[in-house]
Coordinates of C-alpha atoms in Angstrom, one line a residue:
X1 CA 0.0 0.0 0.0
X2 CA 1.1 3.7 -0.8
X3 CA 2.3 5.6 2.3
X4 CA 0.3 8.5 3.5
X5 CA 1.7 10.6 5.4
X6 CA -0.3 12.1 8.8
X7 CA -0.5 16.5 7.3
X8 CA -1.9 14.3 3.9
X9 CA -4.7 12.5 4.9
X10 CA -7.1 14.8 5.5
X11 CA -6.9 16.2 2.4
X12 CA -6.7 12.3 0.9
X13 CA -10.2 11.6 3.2
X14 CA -12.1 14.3 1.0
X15 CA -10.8 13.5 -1.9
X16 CA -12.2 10.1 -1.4
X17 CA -15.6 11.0 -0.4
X18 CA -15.9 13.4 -3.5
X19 CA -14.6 10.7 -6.1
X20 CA -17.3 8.9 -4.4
X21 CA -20.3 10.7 -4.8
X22 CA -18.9 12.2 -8.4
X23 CA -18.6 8.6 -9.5
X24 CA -22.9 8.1 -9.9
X25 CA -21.8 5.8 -13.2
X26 CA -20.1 3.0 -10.3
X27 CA -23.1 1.4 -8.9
X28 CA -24.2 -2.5 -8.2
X29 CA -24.2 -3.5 -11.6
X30 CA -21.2 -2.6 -12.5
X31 CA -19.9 -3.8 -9.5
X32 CA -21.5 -7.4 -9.7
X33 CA -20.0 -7.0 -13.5
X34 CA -16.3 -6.2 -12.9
X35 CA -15.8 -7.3 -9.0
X36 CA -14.1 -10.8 -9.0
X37 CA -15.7 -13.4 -6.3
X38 CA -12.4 -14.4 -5.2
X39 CA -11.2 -12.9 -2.1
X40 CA -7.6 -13.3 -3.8
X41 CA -8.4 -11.4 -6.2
X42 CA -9.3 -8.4 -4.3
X43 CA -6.5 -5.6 -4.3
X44 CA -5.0 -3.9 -2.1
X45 CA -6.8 -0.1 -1.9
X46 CA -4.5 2.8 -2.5
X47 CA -5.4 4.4 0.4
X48 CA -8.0 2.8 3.4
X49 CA -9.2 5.8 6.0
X50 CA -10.6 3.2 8.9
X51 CA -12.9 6.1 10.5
X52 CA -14.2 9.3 9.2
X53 CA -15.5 11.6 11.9
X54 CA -17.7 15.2 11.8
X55 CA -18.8 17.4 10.8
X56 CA -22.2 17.1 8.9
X57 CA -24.2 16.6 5.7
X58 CA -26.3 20.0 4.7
X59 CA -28.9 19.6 2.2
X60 CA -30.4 23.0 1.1
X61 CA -34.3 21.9 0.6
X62 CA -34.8 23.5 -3.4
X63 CA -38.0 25.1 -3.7
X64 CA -40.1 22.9 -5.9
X65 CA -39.8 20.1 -3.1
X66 CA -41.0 22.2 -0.3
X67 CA -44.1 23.1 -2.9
X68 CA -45.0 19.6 -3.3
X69 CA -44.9 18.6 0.8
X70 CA -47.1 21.9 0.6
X71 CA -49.2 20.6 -2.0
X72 CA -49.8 17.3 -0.2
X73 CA -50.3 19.2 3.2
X74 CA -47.0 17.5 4.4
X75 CA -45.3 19.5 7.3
X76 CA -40.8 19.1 7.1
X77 CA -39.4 18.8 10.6
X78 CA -36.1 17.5 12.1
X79 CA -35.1 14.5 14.2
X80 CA -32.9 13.7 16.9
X81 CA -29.6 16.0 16.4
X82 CA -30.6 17.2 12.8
X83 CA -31.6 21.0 12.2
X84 CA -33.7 22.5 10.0
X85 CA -32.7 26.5 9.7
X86 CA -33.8 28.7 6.9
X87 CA -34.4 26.0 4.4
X88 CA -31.0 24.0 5.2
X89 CA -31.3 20.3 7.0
X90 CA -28.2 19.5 8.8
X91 CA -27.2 16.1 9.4
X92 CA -24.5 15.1 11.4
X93 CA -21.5 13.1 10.8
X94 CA -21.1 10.0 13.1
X95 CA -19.0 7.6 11.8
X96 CA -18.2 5.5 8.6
X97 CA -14.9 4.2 6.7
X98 CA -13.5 4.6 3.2
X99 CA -11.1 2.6 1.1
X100 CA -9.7 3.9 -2.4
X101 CA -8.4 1.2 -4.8
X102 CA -6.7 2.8 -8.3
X103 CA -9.6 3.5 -10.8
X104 CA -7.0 2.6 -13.8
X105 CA -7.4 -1.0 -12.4
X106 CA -10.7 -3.0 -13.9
X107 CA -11.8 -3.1 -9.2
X108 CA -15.0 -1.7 -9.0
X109 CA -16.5 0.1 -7.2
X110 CA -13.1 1.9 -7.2
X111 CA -14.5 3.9 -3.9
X112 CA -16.1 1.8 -1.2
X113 CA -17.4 2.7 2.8
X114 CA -19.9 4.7 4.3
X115 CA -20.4 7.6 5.5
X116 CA -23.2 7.3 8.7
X117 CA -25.5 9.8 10.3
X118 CA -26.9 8.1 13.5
X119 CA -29.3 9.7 15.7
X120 CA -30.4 12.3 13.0
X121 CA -33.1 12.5 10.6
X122 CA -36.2 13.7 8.6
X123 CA -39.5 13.8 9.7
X124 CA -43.0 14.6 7.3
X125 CA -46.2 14.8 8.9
X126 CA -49.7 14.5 7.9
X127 CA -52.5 15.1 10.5
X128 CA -52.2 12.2 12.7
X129 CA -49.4 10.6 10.2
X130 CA -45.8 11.1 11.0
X131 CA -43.2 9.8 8.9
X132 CA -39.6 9.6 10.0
X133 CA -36.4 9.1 7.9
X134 CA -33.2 8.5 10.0
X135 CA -30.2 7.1 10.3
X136 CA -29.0 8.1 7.3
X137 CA -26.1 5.6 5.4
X138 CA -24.2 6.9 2.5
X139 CA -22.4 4.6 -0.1
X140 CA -19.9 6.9 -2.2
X141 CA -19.1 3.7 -4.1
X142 CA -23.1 3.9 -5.5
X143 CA -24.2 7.2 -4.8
X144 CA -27.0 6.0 -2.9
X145 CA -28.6 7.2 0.2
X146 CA -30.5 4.6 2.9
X147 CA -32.0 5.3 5.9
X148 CA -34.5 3.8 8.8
X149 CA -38.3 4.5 7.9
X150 CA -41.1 4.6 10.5
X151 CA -44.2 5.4 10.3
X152 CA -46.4 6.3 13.4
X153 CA -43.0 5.3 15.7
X154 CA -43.4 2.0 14.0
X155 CA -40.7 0.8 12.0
X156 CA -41.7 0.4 8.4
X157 CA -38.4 -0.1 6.3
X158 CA -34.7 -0.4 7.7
X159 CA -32.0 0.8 6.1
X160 CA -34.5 1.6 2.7
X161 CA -32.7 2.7 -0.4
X162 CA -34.5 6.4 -0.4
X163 CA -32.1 8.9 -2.2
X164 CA -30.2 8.8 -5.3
X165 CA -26.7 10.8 -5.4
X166 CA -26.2 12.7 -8.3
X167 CA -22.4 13.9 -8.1
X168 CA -22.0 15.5 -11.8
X169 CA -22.7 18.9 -10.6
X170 CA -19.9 18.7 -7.6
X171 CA -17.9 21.8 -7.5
X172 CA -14.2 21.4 -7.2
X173 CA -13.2 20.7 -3.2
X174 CA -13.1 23.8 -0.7
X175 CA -10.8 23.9 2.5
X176 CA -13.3 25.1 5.5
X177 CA -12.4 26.7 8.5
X178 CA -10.9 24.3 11.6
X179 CA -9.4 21.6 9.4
X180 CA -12.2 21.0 7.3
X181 CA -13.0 20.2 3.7
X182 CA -16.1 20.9 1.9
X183 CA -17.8 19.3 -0.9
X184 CA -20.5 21.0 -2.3
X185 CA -22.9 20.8 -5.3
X186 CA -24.5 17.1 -5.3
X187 CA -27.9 16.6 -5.8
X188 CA -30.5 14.7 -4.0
X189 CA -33.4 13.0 -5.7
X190 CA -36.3 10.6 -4.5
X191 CA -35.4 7.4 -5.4
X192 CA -38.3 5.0 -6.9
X193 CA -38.2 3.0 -2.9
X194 CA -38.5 5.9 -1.1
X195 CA -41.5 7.7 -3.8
X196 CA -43.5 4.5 -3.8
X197 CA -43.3 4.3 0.9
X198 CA -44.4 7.5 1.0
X199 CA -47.2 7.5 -2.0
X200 CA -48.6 4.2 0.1
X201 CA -48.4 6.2 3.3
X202 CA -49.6 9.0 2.2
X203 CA -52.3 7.8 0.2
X204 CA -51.2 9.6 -3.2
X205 CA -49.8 8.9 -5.9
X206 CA -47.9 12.8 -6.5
X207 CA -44.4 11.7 -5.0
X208 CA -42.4 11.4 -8.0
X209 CA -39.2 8.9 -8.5
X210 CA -36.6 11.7 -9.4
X211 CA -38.2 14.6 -7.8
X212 CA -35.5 16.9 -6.4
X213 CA -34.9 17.4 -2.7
X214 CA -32.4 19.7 -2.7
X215 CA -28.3 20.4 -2.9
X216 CA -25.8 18.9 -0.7
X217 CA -23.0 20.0 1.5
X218 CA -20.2 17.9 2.8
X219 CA -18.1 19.1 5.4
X220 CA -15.9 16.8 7.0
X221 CA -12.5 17.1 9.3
X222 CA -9.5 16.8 8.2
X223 CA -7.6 15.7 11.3

């Protein structure tokens, strides 16, 4: 394995997380595809980060998905440690790992981890109907997004696949304040999973697959 050395791996930590979510095209299939069976066969990662820590995902809500909660008298609220200020959800950062194998080699998904949110989450409500999304799980290596769904306290779905990742608009990486980086620009859409839950729930059928939630916000440490 290449060396890292301690002042680099902050930077090589974000670097890693934005390959991730910029790599949308790097999902199962491919991976079922191009990933041999054999353990021997697995190489060794160019650089493995064993714990990511802080700070938090923010997802600044876009407009035309606060319209349709409107629209379907859905009320937006946080849960647990999340915020919700002036249009922004804030989700912290709990834990997660990363490994990056070299994407000139035929590996794939070239980035593979997580990157966890526990104790945080979503919540829409509906009368006496409350639906909570929480624990969010990301997988850089396919820009997916699961999370715990319960409906009425009740779980309904573990872990459910309920965002896609779209990484093609990421800008280039920032360097925050207090030994952070910052990747911004992803977008968030309903995936087909998540659209379907709440259309049942809900008792509608205007939750669209696709429908964008918002823009995300990365910021993670760097030491």
């Amino acid at each position: 394995m290449r060396t890292i050395t301690k002042a680099s791996i902050g930077i090589v930590t974000a670097g890693l997380l934005a390959l991730g979510l910029g790599a949308c095209s790097m999902g199962s299939s491919s991976s079922s595809s191009t990933t041999s069976s054999s353990v021997s066969a697995t190489p060794t990662p160019v650089a493995s980060i064993p714990k990511l820590s802080g700070v938090d995902t923010e997802v600044t809500v876009d407009k035309g998905f606060l319209d349709a909660l409107t629209s379907l008298g859905l009320t937006p609220g946080t849960v647990g440690t999340a915020t919700l200020t002036s249009g922004v959800l804030a989700f912290p950062i709990t834990g997660g790992n990363v490994k990056y194998f070299d994407p000139n080699e035929a590996y794939r998904p070239y980035v593979q981890g997580t990157i966890e949110h526990e104790g945080s989450g979503l919540s829409l409500t509906a009368g006496s109907t409350v639906v909570e999304l929480t624990n969010f799980t990301i997988d850089p290596g396919t820009s997916k997004l699961y999370g715990d769904v319960s409906v009425n306290g009740t779980v309904a779905a573990p872990q459910a696949f309920l965002f896609d990742l779209d990484g093609s608009t990421l800008k280039p990486l920032q360097t925050g304040a207090n030994d952070t980086a910052i990747l911004e620009g992803t977008t968030v859409h309903v995936s087909a999973d998540a659209a379907a839950l709440l259309n049942k729930t809900f008792g509608t059928t205007a939750v669209k697959e696709g429908l964008l939630v918002g823009v995300a916000k990365i910021t993670v440490n760097t030491k």
